[in-house]
Amino acid sequence: GAPVVNNRNVEKTSAEIYWDASPYPPGTTYTISLNGSVAATNVAGATYTFTGLTPSTNYTASVVAVLPAGGGSSPPGSTSFRTKDPDDSGDPGGGPDPTPIGNSSIVFSPNSSGEVPGNRNGWVNTSIPVTASVSGDTTITKTVNVNWSWNEPQPDQCSTGEDGNEVCTPQPDIVHTGSSTYSKTWTIGPVNITGSAGGAGSVVLSAEGANLSLTANAHWNLTSQEWDLPPDPEAGVAVPDIQAPADLTATSGIYKIDKTP
């Protein structure tokens, strides 16, 4: 009978096929073909790796067992696969995220006592209300595109020959392919001011000093995560691990307060 052939380790430019050699006697060699053209002869063992393949291309590989001592050849057994796309990271559960982080930042108002009306050389003689807010994007969405495929084996096509014996011809697998996009969206949380004075998004600097400053931070909160079109369950695609944006942090300028009359 024909060898039972499968594939594995399919990459952008290479793929491995393997087959069950147990039905054949010792000394059997194998002839390997790809898309109808002979790729290798006199192959010993039960695996073969194709290299130099073209990304995003469908292939059908076949294997013929050549029996020793002029024992003839088996019918071809085959398997089909599709090489990965050029932009496929090969790791649907992780990998670099191509989506820009955005242009978000924390802005203080005023950013220093030099911005307070009536200051004298950057000094003021009153308390200073300071607010901190996010400028730029307040929502960020990151996406990862996943190209997937899976092979659906087909039954042999059998018929009865003139001698009354059944003759079966292996049929190529049906290759199912697709592309799915997974996205996560975050919204910036409230700004928290720390440093010389603590609080939420606003504080009042009232202590006297020549080098008063503030720091602030804000955390990105996950608000949604979803596939646009879920991958075929048969493809066994894992949910991509998309990392959250880094928290926003900022440090203000210098505030100078002297309340001496």
JSON list of C-alpha atoms in Angstrom, two decimals, residues 4-163:
[
{"chain": "A", "resi": 4, "resn": "VAL", "atom": "CA", "xyz": [0.90, 7.16, 5.21]},
{"chain": "A", "resi": 5, "resn": "VAL", "atom": "CA", "xyz": [2.49, 10.62, 5.06]},
{"chain": "A", "resi": 6, "resn": "ASN", "atom": "CA", "xyz": [2.11, 13.64, 7.39]},
{"chain": "A", "resi": 7, "resn": "ASN", "atom": "CA", "xyz": [3.82, 17.01, 7.82]},
{"chain": "A", "resi": 8, "resn": "ARG", "atom": "CA", "xyz": [5.17, 19.07, 10.71]},
{"chain": "A", "resi": 9, "resn": "ASN", "atom": "CA", "xyz": [7.47, 22.02, 11.48]},
{"chain": "A", "resi": 10, "resn": "VAL", "atom": "CA", "xyz": [6.09, 24.03, 8.57]},
{"chain": "A", "resi": 11, "resn": "GLU", "atom": "CA", "xyz": [7.90, 27.39, 8.41]},
{"chain": "A", "resi": 12, "resn": "LYS", "atom": "CA", "xyz": [8.21, 30.21, 5.87]},
{"chain": "A", "resi": 13, "resn": "THR", "atom": "CA", "xyz": [10.79, 28.48, 3.66]},
{"chain": "A", "resi": 14, "resn": "SER", "atom": "CA", "xyz": [10.98, 24.92, 4.99]},
{"chain": "A", "resi": 15, "resn": "ALA", "atom": "CA", "xyz": [8.79, 21.98, 6.00]},
{"chain": "A", "resi": 16, "resn": "GLU", "atom": "CA", "xyz": [9.31, 18.45, 7.26]},
{"chain": "A", "resi": 17, "resn": "ILE", "atom": "CA", "xyz": [7.35, 15.38, 6.16]},
{"chain": "A", "resi": 18, "resn": "TYR", "atom": "CA", "xyz": [7.37, 11.97, 7.82]},
{"chain": "A", "resi": 19, "resn": "TRP", "atom": "CA", "xyz": [5.78, 8.61, 7.10]},
{"chain": "A", "resi": 20, "resn": "ASP", "atom": "CA", "xyz": [5.17, 5.17, 8.54]},
{"chain": "A", "resi": 21, "resn": "ALA", "atom": "CA", "xyz": [7.94, 2.85, 7.35]},
{"chain": "A", "resi": 22, "resn": "SER", "atom": "CA", "xyz": [6.83, -0.18, 9.36]},
{"chain": "A", "resi": 23, "resn": "PRO", "atom": "CA", "xyz": [4.92, -1.92, 6.50]},
{"chain": "A", "resi": 24, "resn": "TYR", "atom": "CA", "xyz": [8.06, -2.12, 4.34]},
{"chain": "A", "resi": 25, "resn": "PRO", "atom": "CA", "xyz": [11.01, -4.53, 4.57]},
{"chain": "A", "resi": 26, "resn": "PRO", "atom": "CA", "xyz": [14.55, -3.52, 5.57]},
{"chain": "A", "resi": 27, "resn": "GLY", "atom": "CA", "xyz": [16.47, -1.93, 2.72]},
{"chain": "A", "resi": 28, "resn": "THR", "atom": "CA", "xyz": [13.47, -0.02, 1.39]},
{"chain": "A", "resi": 29, "resn": "THR", "atom": "CA", "xyz": [14.32, 3.46, 0.11]},
{"chain": "A", "resi": 30, "resn": "TYR", "atom": "CA", "xyz": [11.97, 6.31, -0.72]},
{"chain": "A", "resi": 31, "resn": "THR", "atom": "CA", "xyz": [11.47, 8.72, -3.59]},
{"chain": "A", "resi": 32, "resn": "ILE", "atom": "CA", "xyz": [10.24, 12.17, -2.53]},
{"chain": "A", "resi": 33, "resn": "SER", "atom": "CA", "xyz": [8.34, 14.54, -4.82]},
{"chain": "A", "resi": 34, "resn": "LEU", "atom": "CA", "xyz": [7.03, 18.05, -4.30]},
{"chain": "A", "resi": 35, "resn": "ASN", "atom": "CA", "xyz": [4.19, 19.44, -6.40]},
{"chain": "A", "resi": 36, "resn": "GLY", "atom": "CA", "xyz": [4.77, 16.67, -8.93]},
{"chain": "A", "resi": 37, "resn": "SER", "atom": "CA", "xyz": [8.56, 17.10, -9.30]},
{"chain": "A", "resi": 38, "resn": "VAL", "atom": "CA", "xyz": [11.07, 14.64, -7.84]},
{"chain": "A", "resi": 39, "resn": "ALA", "atom": "CA", "xyz": [12.95, 16.29, -4.97]},
{"chain": "A", "resi": 40, "resn": "ALA", "atom": "CA", "xyz": [15.05, 13.34, -3.73]},
{"chain": "A", "resi": 41, "resn": "THR", "atom": "CA", "xyz": [15.67, 9.63, -4.41]},
{"chain": "A", "resi": 42, "resn": "ASN", "atom": "CA", "xyz": [17.15, 6.75, -2.41]},
{"chain": "A", "resi": 43, "resn": "VAL", "atom": "CA", "xyz": [16.08, 8.35, 0.87]},
{"chain": "A", "resi": 44, "resn": "ALA", "atom": "CA", "xyz": [16.63, 6.07, 3.85]},
{"chain": "A", "resi": 45, "resn": "GLY", "atom": "CA", "xyz": [14.65, 6.54, 7.03]},
{"chain": "A", "resi": 46, "resn": "ALA", "atom": "CA", "xyz": [11.18, 7.99, 7.42]},
{"chain": "A", "resi": 47, "resn": "THR", "atom": "CA", "xyz": [11.57, 11.78, 7.38]},
{"chain": "A", "resi": 48, "resn": "TYR", "atom": "CA", "xyz": [12.55, 14.42, 4.85]},
{"chain": "A", "resi": 49, "resn": "THR", "atom": "CA", "xyz": [12.91, 18.20, 5.14]},
{"chain": "A", "resi": 50, "resn": "PHE", "atom": "CA", "xyz": [12.25, 20.54, 2.23]},
{"chain": "A", "resi": 51, "resn": "THR", "atom": "CA", "xyz": [14.20, 23.81, 2.17]},
{"chain": "A", "resi": 52, "resn": "GLY", "atom": "CA", "xyz": [14.19, 26.83, -0.10]},
{"chain": "A", "resi": 53, "resn": "LEU", "atom": "CA", "xyz": [10.38, 26.95, -0.22]},
{"chain": "A", "resi": 54, "resn": "THR", "atom": "CA", "xyz": [8.37, 30.06, -1.02]},
{"chain": "A", "resi": 55, "resn": "PRO", "atom": "CA", "xyz": [6.38, 31.70, 1.81]},
{"chain": "A", "resi": 56, "resn": "SER", "atom": "CA", "xyz": [2.56, 31.74, 1.60]},
{"chain": "A", "resi": 57, "resn": "THR", "atom": "CA", "xyz": [2.52, 28.83, -0.88]},
{"chain": "A", "resi": 58, "resn": "ASN", "atom": "CA", "xyz": [0.53, 25.60, -1.00]},
{"chain": "A", "resi": 59, "resn": "TYR", "atom": "CA", "xyz": [2.54, 22.42, -1.51]},
{"chain": "A", "resi": 60, "resn": "THR", "atom": "CA", "xyz": [1.74, 18.72, -1.92]},
{"chain": "A", "resi": 61, "resn": "ALA", "atom": "CA", "xyz": [4.52, 16.28, -1.04]},
{"chain": "A", "resi": 62, "resn": "SER", "atom": "CA", "xyz": [4.42, 12.61, -2.01]},
{"chain": "A", "resi": 63, "resn": "VAL", "atom": "CA", "xyz": [6.44, 9.56, -1.00]},
{"chain": "A", "resi": 64, "resn": "VAL", "atom": "CA", "xyz": [6.93, 6.33, -2.96]},
{"chain": "A", "resi": 65, "resn": "ALA", "atom": "CA", "xyz": [8.45, 3.30, -1.24]},
{"chain": "A", "resi": 66, "resn": "VAL", "atom": "CA", "xyz": [11.00, 1.50, -3.46]},
{"chain": "A", "resi": 67, "resn": "LEU", "atom": "CA", "xyz": [11.33, -2.09, -2.27]},
{"chain": "A", "resi": 68, "resn": "PRO", "atom": "CA", "xyz": [14.75, -3.82, -2.26]},
{"chain": "A", "resi": 69, "resn": "ALA", "atom": "CA", "xyz": [15.90, -6.54, -4.65]},
{"chain": "A", "resi": 70, "resn": "GLY", "atom": "CA", "xyz": [13.67, -5.41, -7.48]},
{"chain": "A", "resi": 71, "resn": "GLY", "atom": "CA", "xyz": [10.55, -5.77, -5.37]},
{"chain": "A", "resi": 72, "resn": "GLY", "atom": "CA", "xyz": [8.79, -2.91, -7.12]},
{"chain": "A", "resi": 73, "resn": "SER", "atom": "CA", "xyz": [7.36, 0.34, -5.80]},
{"chain": "A", "resi": 74, "resn": "SER", "atom": "CA", "xyz": [4.37, 1.34, -3.74]},
{"chain": "A", "resi": 75, "resn": "PRO", "atom": "CA", "xyz": [1.68, 3.78, -4.87]},
{"chain": "A", "resi": 76, "resn": "PRO", "atom": "CA", "xyz": [2.47, 7.35, -3.76]},
{"chain": "A", "resi": 77, "resn": "GLY", "atom": "CA", "xyz": [1.32, 8.60, -0.37]},
{"chain": "A", "resi": 78, "resn": "SER", "atom": "CA", "xyz": [0.91, 12.35, 0.00]},
{"chain": "A", "resi": 79, "resn": "THR", "atom": "CA", "xyz": [0.38, 15.25, 2.39]},
{"chain": "A", "resi": 80, "resn": "SER", "atom": "CA", "xyz": [-0.37, 18.92, 1.73]},
{"chain": "A", "resi": 81, "resn": "PHE", "atom": "CA", "xyz": [0.70, 22.03, 3.62]},
{"chain": "A", "resi": 82, "resn": "ARG", "atom": "CA", "xyz": [1.02, 25.79, 3.27]},
{"chain": "A", "resi": 83, "resn": "THR", "atom": "CA", "xyz": [4.17, 27.68, 4.21]},
{"chain": "A", "resi": 84, "resn": "LYS", "atom": "CA", "xyz": [3.89, 30.58, 6.62]},
{"chain": "A", "resi": 85, "resn": "ASP", "atom": "CA", "xyz": [3.45, 34.15, 5.46]},
{"chain": "A", "resi": 86, "resn": "PRO", "atom": "CA", "xyz": [6.54, 36.43, 5.37]},
{"chain": "A", "resi": 87, "resn": "ASP", "atom": "CA", "xyz": [5.23, 38.60, 8.24]},
{"chain": "A", "resi": 88, "resn": "ASP", "atom": "CA", "xyz": [4.28, 35.64, 10.42]},
{"chain": "A", "resi": 89, "resn": "SER", "atom": "CA", "xyz": [6.24, 35.73, 13.68]},
{"chain": "A", "resi": 90, "resn": "GLY", "atom": "CA", "xyz": [5.81, 31.99, 13.96]},
{"chain": "A", "resi": 91, "resn": "ASP", "atom": "CA", "xyz": [4.69, 32.42, 17.55]},
{"chain": "A", "resi": 92, "resn": "PRO", "atom": "CA", "xyz": [0.96, 33.18, 17.75]},
{"chain": "A", "resi": 93, "resn": "GLY", "atom": "CA", "xyz": [1.12, 33.16, 21.53]},
{"chain": "A", "resi": 94, "resn": "GLY", "atom": "CA", "xyz": [3.61, 36.03, 21.71]},
{"chain": "A", "resi": 95, "resn": "GLY", "atom": "CA", "xyz": [6.33, 37.86, 19.81]},
{"chain": "A", "resi": 96, "resn": "PRO", "atom": "CA", "xyz": [6.97, 41.49, 19.04]},
{"chain": "A", "resi": 97, "resn": "ASP", "atom": "CA", "xyz": [3.95, 43.75, 18.89]},
{"chain": "A", "resi": 98, "resn": "PRO", "atom": "CA", "xyz": [3.90, 45.88, 15.70]},
{"chain": "A", "resi": 99, "resn": "THR", "atom": "CA", "xyz": [1.41, 48.43, 17.02]},
{"chain": "A", "resi": 100, "resn": "PRO", "atom": "CA", "xyz": [2.78, 51.85, 18.09]},
{"chain": "A", "resi": 101, "resn": "ILE", "atom": "CA", "xyz": [2.30, 52.74, 21.76]},
{"chain": "A", "resi": 102, "resn": "GLY", "atom": "CA", "xyz": [0.95, 56.21, 21.05]},
{"chain": "A", "resi": 103, "resn": "ASN", "atom": "CA", "xyz": [1.92, 59.75, 22.01]},
{"chain": "A", "resi": 104, "resn": "SER", "atom": "CA", "xyz": [0.52, 59.96, 25.53]},
{"chain": "A", "resi": 105, "resn": "SER", "atom": "CA", "xyz": [2.19, 61.98, 28.28]},
{"chain": "A", "resi": 106, "resn": "ILE", "atom": "CA", "xyz": [1.41, 63.58, 31.63]},
{"chain": "A", "resi": 107, "resn": "VAL", "atom": "CA", "xyz": [1.38, 67.37, 31.73]},
{"chain": "A", "resi": 108, "resn": "PHE", "atom": "CA", "xyz": [1.56, 69.54, 34.87]},
{"chain": "A", "resi": 109, "resn": "SER", "atom": "CA", "xyz": [-0.20, 72.89, 35.04]},
{"chain": "A", "resi": 110, "resn": "PRO", "atom": "CA", "xyz": [1.63, 74.98, 36.03]},
{"chain": "A", "resi": 111, "resn": "ASN", "atom": "CA", "xyz": [4.80, 72.99, 35.38]},
{"chain": "A", "resi": 112, "resn": "SER", "atom": "CA", "xyz": [6.92, 75.30, 37.58]},
{"chain": "A", "resi": 113, "resn": "SER", "atom": "CA", "xyz": [6.50, 78.42, 39.71]},
{"chain": "A", "resi": 114, "resn": "GLY", "atom": "CA", "xyz": [8.02, 80.35, 36.82]},
{"chain": "A", "resi": 115, "resn": "GLU", "atom": "CA", "xyz": [4.70, 79.85, 35.00]},
{"chain": "A", "resi": 116, "resn": "VAL", "atom": "CA", "xyz": [2.68, 81.41, 37.84]},
{"chain": "A", "resi": 117, "resn": "PRO", "atom": "CA", "xyz": [1.57, 84.98, 37.01]},
{"chain": "A", "resi": 118, "resn": "GLY", "atom": "CA", "xyz": [3.33, 87.57, 39.18]},
{"chain": "A", "resi": 119, "resn": "ASN", "atom": "CA", "xyz": [6.32, 85.38, 40.02]},
{"chain": "A", "resi": 120, "resn": "ARG", "atom": "CA", "xyz": [9.61, 87.12, 40.71]},
{"chain": "A", "resi": 121, "resn": "ASN", "atom": "CA", "xyz": [12.54, 85.32, 39.13]},
{"chain": "A", "resi": 122, "resn": "GLY", "atom": "CA", "xyz": [10.62, 82.08, 39.53]},
{"chain": "A", "resi": 123, "resn": "TRP", "atom": "CA", "xyz": [9.63, 82.73, 43.17]},
{"chain": "A", "resi": 124, "resn": "VAL", "atom": "CA", "xyz": [6.07, 83.11, 44.41]},
{"chain": "A", "resi": 125, "resn": "ASN", "atom": "CA", "xyz": [4.80, 84.07, 47.88]},
{"chain": "A", "resi": 126, "resn": "THR", "atom": "CA", "xyz": [1.55, 82.07, 47.80]},
{"chain": "A", "resi": 127, "resn": "SER", "atom": "CA", "xyz": [0.48, 78.45, 47.68]},
{"chain": "A", "resi": 128, "resn": "ILE", "atom": "CA", "xyz": [0.38, 76.94, 44.17]},
{"chain": "A", "resi": 129, "resn": "PRO", "atom": "CA", "xyz": [-2.52, 74.75, 42.96]},
{"chain": "A", "resi": 130, "resn": "VAL", "atom": "CA", "xyz": [-1.11, 72.18, 40.53]},
{"chain": "A", "resi": 131, "resn": "THR", "atom": "CA", "xyz": [-3.04, 69.78, 38.31]},
{"chain": "A", "resi": 132, "resn": "ALA", "atom": "CA", "xyz": [-1.72, 66.87, 36.26]},
{"chain": "A", "resi": 133, "resn": "SER", "atom": "CA", "xyz": [-3.55, 65.44, 33.27]},
{"chain": "A", "resi": 134, "resn": "VAL", "atom": "CA", "xyz": [-2.91, 63.18, 30.29]},
{"chain": "A", "resi": 135, "resn": "SER", "atom": "CA", "xyz": [-2.15, 64.80, 26.97]},
{"chain": "A", "resi": 136, "resn": "GLY", "atom": "CA", "xyz": [-2.50, 62.83, 23.75]},
{"chain": "A", "resi": 137, "resn": "ASP", "atom": "CA", "xyz": [-4.04, 59.37, 23.44]},
{"chain": "A", "resi": 138, "resn": "THR", "atom": "CA", "xyz": [-6.22, 58.20, 26.29]},
{"chain": "A", "resi": 139, "resn": "THR", "atom": "CA", "xyz": [-7.11, 54.92, 24.55]},
{"chain": "A", "resi": 140, "resn": "ILE", "atom": "CA", "xyz": [-4.64, 52.55, 22.89]},
{"chain": "A", "resi": 141, "resn": "THR", "atom": "CA", "xyz": [-5.41, 49.47, 20.81]},
{"chain": "A", "resi": 142, "resn": "LYS", "atom": "CA", "xyz": [-2.76, 46.89, 19.95]},
{"chain": "A", "resi": 143, "resn": "THR", "atom": "CA", "xyz": [-3.30, 44.20, 17.32]},
{"chain": "A", "resi": 144, "resn": "VAL", "atom": "CA", "xyz": [-1.56, 41.01, 16.21]},
{"chain": "A", "resi": 145, "resn": "ASN", "atom": "CA", "xyz": [-2.31, 39.28, 12.92]},
{"chain": "A", "resi": 146, "resn": "VAL", "atom": "CA", "xyz": [-2.17, 35.47, 12.97]},
{"chain": "A", "resi": 147, "resn": "ASN", "atom": "CA", "xyz": [-2.01, 33.42, 9.76]},
{"chain": "A", "resi": 148, "resn": "TRP", "atom": "CA", "xyz": [-3.18, 29.87, 10.35]},
{"chain": "A", "resi": 149, "resn": "SER", "atom": "CA", "xyz": [-3.67, 26.64, 8.42]},
{"chain": "A", "resi": 150, "resn": "TRP", "atom": "CA", "xyz": [-4.60, 23.03, 9.00]},
{"chain": "A", "resi": 151, "resn": "ASN", "atom": "CA", "xyz": [-4.76, 19.92, 6.82]},
{"chain": "A", "resi": 152, "resn": "GLU", "atom": "CA", "xyz": [-7.90, 17.83, 6.46]},
{"chain": "A", "resi": 153, "resn": "PRO", "atom": "CA", "xyz": [-6.92, 14.29, 5.38]},
{"chain": "A", "resi": 154, "resn": "GLN", "atom": "CA", "xyz": [-8.98, 12.77, 2.58]},
{"chain": "A", "resi": 155, "resn": "PRO", "atom": "CA", "xyz": [-9.86, 9.08, 2.14]},
{"chain": "A", "resi": 156, "resn": "ASP", "atom": "CA", "xyz": [-8.19, 7.08, -0.60]},
{"chain": "A", "resi": 157, "resn": "GLN", "atom": "CA", "xyz": [-10.08, 6.82, -3.87]},
{"chain": "A", "resi": 158, "resn": "CYS", "atom": "CA", "xyz": [-10.58, 3.15, -4.56]},
{"chain": "A", "resi": 159, "resn": "SER", "atom": "CA", "xyz": [-11.83, 1.18, -7.53]},
{"chain": "A", "resi": 160, "resn": "THR", "atom": "CA", "xyz": [-11.82, -2.42, -8.72]},
{"chain": "A", "resi": 161, "resn": "GLY", "atom": "CA", "xyz": [-9.24, -3.24, -11.37]},
{"chain": "A", "resi": 162, "resn": "GLU", "atom": "CA", "xyz": [-9.62, -5.58, -14.32]},
{"chain": "A", "resi": 163, "resn": "ASP", "atom": "CA", "xyz": [-8.12, -8.38, -12.27]}
]
